Amino acid sequence: MRIAIGNDHAGVEMKMAVKAHLEERGIEVVNMGTDSSESCDYPIYGERIGKAVASGEADLGIAICGTGVGISMAAGKVKGIRACVCSEPCTARLSKMHNDSNVLAFGSRIIGPEMAIMITDAWLDAKYEGSDRHERRIAMLMEIENQ
Ligand code: RB5
């Protein structure tokens, strides 16, 4: 599995912690974020992650900014992306099981690195249920992109 991870200036340290954890799990990680603390614009990185996942360059994406909100909004603008911001593992797990989320986001100013890793593991270990009702709802979601 290959994961695209990206961040703005607020998420550098958290990105490093999550990236190291993913690599310990044997996952290939593509760093698409900034490694500098100099102020930068989160839409650049959210779009980059979204495009990597939508094109198949990466299987999943992880996006980090101060709150997780801006960068997840940017990733979610890319066609085919279902991004969610999570501050605890339960939402992350259910977002995969029910919504087949393909980009996970969190905020470095909202949670700490240990929680970020727990959220990441819950998300990666969960499996999309793929039932008829979830398929129908996801198809409806994706249809909104075509309007
Ligand atoms: C940057 O200061 C901050 O606005 C950004 O990291 C993020 O929280 C936006 O949603």
mmCIF file of C-alpha atoms and ligand atoms in Angstrom:
data_model
loop_
_atom_site.group_PDB
_atom_site.id
_atom_site.type_symbol
_atom_site.label_atom_id
_atom_site.label_comp_id
_atom_site.label_asym_id
_atom_site.label_seq_id
_atom_site.Cartn_x
_atom_site.Cartn_y
_atom_site.Cartn_z
ATOM 1 C CA MET A 1 0.000 0.000 0.000
ATOM 2 C CA ARG A 2 1.135 3.519 -0.782
ATOM 3 C CA ILE A 3 -0.067 6.547 1.170
ATOM 4 C CA ALA A 4 0.303 10.171 0.099
ATOM 5 C CA ILE A 5 0.825 12.349 3.161
ATOM 6 C CA GLY A 6 0.842 16.111 3.070
ATOM 7 C CA ASN A 7 0.664 19.149 5.306
ATOM 8 C CA ASP A 8 1.083 22.883 5.590
ATOM 9 C CA HIS A 9 3.513 24.642 7.951
ATOM 10 C CA ALA A 10 1.324 23.800 10.974
ATOM 11 C CA GLY A 11 1.567 20.064 10.342
ATOM 12 C CA VAL A 12 5.275 19.405 9.789
ATOM 13 C CA GLU A 13 6.043 17.672 13.095
ATOM 14 C CA MET A 14 2.846 15.680 13.138
ATOM 15 C CA LYS A 15 3.468 14.589 9.552
ATOM 16 C CA MET A 16 6.916 13.308 10.550
ATOM 17 C CA ALA A 17 5.451 11.323 13.472
ATOM 18 C CA VAL A 18 2.677 9.771 11.381
ATOM 19 C CA LYS A 19 5.025 9.066 8.470
ATOM 20 C CA ALA A 20 7.481 7.243 10.763
ATOM 21 C CA HIS A 21 4.627 5.187 12.171
ATOM 22 C CA LEU A 22 3.335 4.262 8.725
ATOM 23 C CA GLU A 23 6.809 3.203 7.653
ATOM 24 C CA GLU A 24 7.088 1.047 10.786
ATOM 25 C CA ARG A 25 3.895 -0.633 9.601
ATOM 26 C CA GLY A 26 5.633 -1.380 6.297
ATOM 27 C CA ILE A 27 3.605 1.133 4.313
ATOM 28 C CA GLU A 28 5.190 3.119 1.508
ATOM 29 C CA VAL A 29 4.752 6.840 2.173
ATOM 30 C CA VAL A 30 4.998 9.645 -0.368
ATOM 31 C CA ASN A 31 5.681 12.978 1.316
ATOM 32 C CA MET A 32 3.717 15.658 -0.538
ATOM 33 C CA GLY A 33 3.778 18.268 2.206
ATOM 34 C CA THR A 34 6.098 21.061 3.194
ATOM 35 C CA ASP A 35 8.999 20.266 5.526
ATOM 36 C CA SER A 36 9.367 23.926 6.474
ATOM 37 C CA SER A 37 7.736 25.922 9.276
ATOM 38 C CA GLU A 38 7.488 28.932 6.967
ATOM 39 C CA SER A 39 3.877 29.976 6.450
ATOM 40 C CA CYS A 40 2.314 28.452 3.339
ATOM 41 C CA ASP A 41 -1.096 27.773 1.813
ATOM 42 C CA TYR A 42 -2.880 24.515 2.717
ATOM 43 C CA PRO A 43 -4.937 24.316 -0.553
ATOM 44 C CA ILE A 44 -1.739 23.515 -2.469
ATOM 45 C CA TYR A 45 -1.144 20.417 -0.366
ATOM 46 C CA GLY A 46 -4.741 19.298 -0.083
ATOM 47 C CA GLU A 47 -5.100 19.403 -3.853
ATOM 48 C CA ARG A 48 -1.825 17.542 -4.297
ATOM 49 C CA ILE A 49 -2.911 14.725 -1.978
ATOM 50 C CA GLY A 50 -6.372 14.558 -3.545
ATOM 51 C CA LYS A 51 -4.953 14.298 -7.045
ATOM 52 C CA ALA A 52 -2.475 11.608 -6.013
ATOM 53 C CA VAL A 53 -5.302 9.469 -4.619
ATOM 54 C CA ALA A 54 -7.773 10.188 -7.422
ATOM 55 C CA SER A 55 -5.193 9.284 -10.071
ATOM 56 C CA GLY A 56 -4.185 6.055 -8.335
ATOM 57 C CA GLU A 57 -0.652 7.269 -7.662
ATOM 58 C CA ALA A 58 -1.493 6.627 -4.004
ATOM 59 C CA ASP A 59 -4.046 4.257 -2.502
ATOM 60 C CA LEU A 60 -5.009 6.618 0.323
ATOM 61 C CA GLY A 61 -4.126 10.092 1.560
ATOM 62 C CA ILE A 62 -3.440 11.704 4.916
ATOM 63 C CA ALA A 63 -3.716 15.477 5.213
ATOM 64 C CA ILE A 64 -2.614 17.634 8.144
ATOM 65 C CA CYS A 65 -2.986 21.336 8.846
ATOM 66 C CA GLY A 66 -3.697 23.328 11.998
ATOM 67 C CA THR A 67 -7.295 22.153 12.308
ATOM 68 C CA GLY A 68 -7.430 19.589 9.492
ATOM 69 C CA VAL A 69 -10.322 21.560 8.063
ATOM 70 C CA GLY A 70 -8.734 23.641 5.299
ATOM 71 C CA ILE A 71 -6.575 20.881 3.889
ATOM 72 C CA SER A 72 -9.458 18.370 3.946
ATOM 73 C CA MET A 73 -11.690 20.871 2.160
ATOM 74 C CA ALA A 74 -9.045 21.263 -0.532
ATOM 75 C CA ALA A 75 -8.542 17.509 -0.953
ATOM 76 C CA GLY A 76 -12.300 16.981 -1.058
ATOM 77 C CA LYS A 77 -12.646 19.349 -4.011
ATOM 78 C CA VAL A 78 -10.805 16.846 -6.187
ATOM 79 C CA LYS A 79 -13.205 14.586 -8.036
ATOM 80 C CA GLY A 80 -13.364 11.140 -6.477
ATOM 81 C CA ILE A 81 -12.124 12.218 -3.066
ATOM 82 C CA ARG A 82 -14.012 11.515 0.139
ATOM 83 C CA ALA A 83 -12.061 13.325 2.822
ATOM 84 C CA CYS A 84 -12.902 13.482 6.504
ATOM 85 C CA VAL A 85 -11.421 15.336 9.453
ATOM 86 C CA CYS A 86 -11.172 13.209 12.588
ATOM 87 C CA SER A 87 -10.210 14.025 16.152
ATOM 88 C CA GLU A 88 -10.825 10.544 17.516
ATOM 89 C CA PRO A 89 -10.590 6.965 16.188
ATOM 90 C CA CYS A 90 -14.307 6.112 16.097
ATOM 91 C CA THR A 91 -15.157 8.642 13.386
ATOM 92 C CA ALA A 92 -12.126 7.552 11.372
ATOM 93 C CA ARG A 93 -13.143 3.896 11.572
ATOM 94 C CA LEU A 94 -16.762 4.544 10.615
ATOM 95 C CA SER A 95 -15.752 6.906 7.816
ATOM 96 C CA LYS A 96 -13.955 3.979 6.207
ATOM 97 C CA MET A 97 -16.640 1.364 6.989
ATOM 98 C CA HIS A 98 -19.614 3.435 5.814
ATOM 99 C CA ASN A 99 -18.294 6.249 3.617
ATOM 100 C CA ASP A 100 -15.222 4.570 2.099
ATOM 101 C CA SER A 101 -13.190 7.661 2.987
ATOM 102 C CA ASN A 102 -10.007 7.860 0.973
ATOM 103 C CA VAL A 103 -8.370 10.876 2.588
ATOM 104 C CA LEU A 104 -8.006 11.197 6.356
ATOM 105 C CA ALA A 105 -7.278 14.592 7.877
ATOM 106 C CA PHE A 106 -6.484 15.847 11.332
ATOM 107 C CA GLY A 107 -5.410 19.048 13.020
ATOM 108 C CA SER A 108 -2.015 19.400 14.648
ATOM 109 C CA ARG A 109 -3.423 22.206 16.811
ATOM 110 C CA ILE A 110 -6.368 20.081 17.887
ATOM 111 C CA ILE A 111 -4.891 16.670 18.746
ATOM 112 C CA GLY A 112 -1.459 15.340 19.726
ATOM 113 C CA PRO A 113 0.761 12.908 17.808
ATOM 114 C CA GLU A 114 -0.311 9.862 19.835
ATOM 115 C CA MET A 115 -3.968 10.491 19.058
ATOM 116 C CA ALA A 116 -3.069 11.089 15.405
ATOM 117 C CA ILE A 117 -1.423 7.667 15.283
ATOM 118 C CA MET A 118 -4.381 5.971 16.994
ATOM 119 C CA ILE A 119 -6.743 7.613 14.493
ATOM 120 C CA THR A 120 -4.531 6.562 11.600
ATOM 121 C CA ASP A 121 -4.412 2.945 12.785
ATOM 122 C CA ALA A 122 -8.184 2.811 13.334
ATOM 123 C CA TRP A 123 -8.708 4.136 9.815
ATOM 124 C CA LEU A 124 -6.208 1.794 8.167
ATOM 125 C CA ASP A 125 -7.448 -1.267 10.021
ATOM 126 C CA ALA A 126 -11.106 -0.621 9.178
ATOM 127 C CA LYS A 127 -12.629 -2.074 6.032
ATOM 128 C CA TYR A 128 -15.319 -0.573 3.813
ATOM 129 C CA GLU A 129 -18.490 -2.611 4.369
ATOM 130 C CA GLY A 130 -19.637 -2.288 0.758
ATOM 131 C CA SER A 131 -23.278 -3.060 1.500
ATOM 132 C CA ASP A 132 -25.994 -2.020 -0.954
ATOM 133 C CA ARG A 133 -27.032 0.951 1.132
ATOM 134 C CA HIS A 134 -23.505 2.279 1.482
ATOM 135 C CA GLU A 135 -22.860 1.756 -2.217
ATOM 136 C CA ARG A 136 -26.051 3.650 -3.046
ATOM 137 C CA ARG A 137 -25.200 6.559 -0.761
ATOM 138 C CA ILE A 138 -21.639 6.837 -1.997
ATOM 139 C CA ALA A 139 -22.880 6.792 -5.599
ATOM 140 C CA MET A 140 -25.253 9.636 -4.652
ATOM 141 C CA LEU A 141 -22.370 11.530 -3.084
ATOM 142 C CA MET A 142 -20.214 11.117 -6.133
ATOM 143 C CA GLU A 143 -23.080 12.165 -8.378
ATOM 144 C CA ILE A 144 -23.087 15.588 -6.727
ATOM 145 C CA GLU A 145 -19.642 16.108 -8.279
ATOM 146 C CA ASN A 146 -21.164 15.777 -11.744
ATOM 147 C CA GLN A 147 -23.702 18.564 -11.285
HETATM 148 C C1 RB5 B 1 -2.660 28.030 9.292
HETATM 149 O O1 RB5 B 1 -2.402 29.009 10.235
HETATM 150 C C2 RB5 B 1 -4.030 27.421 9.508
HETATM 151 O O2 RB5 B 1 -5.012 28.312 9.141
HETATM 152 C C3 RB5 B 1 -4.151 26.122 8.738
HETATM 153 O O3 RB5 B 1 -3.147 25.258 9.144
HETATM 154 C C4 RB5 B 1 -5.444 25.358 8.911
HETATM 155 O O4 RB5 B 1 -5.783 25.223 10.255
HETATM 156 C C5 RB5 B 1 -6.572 25.772 8.076
HETATM 157 O O5 RB5 B 1 -7.645 25.158 8.038
#
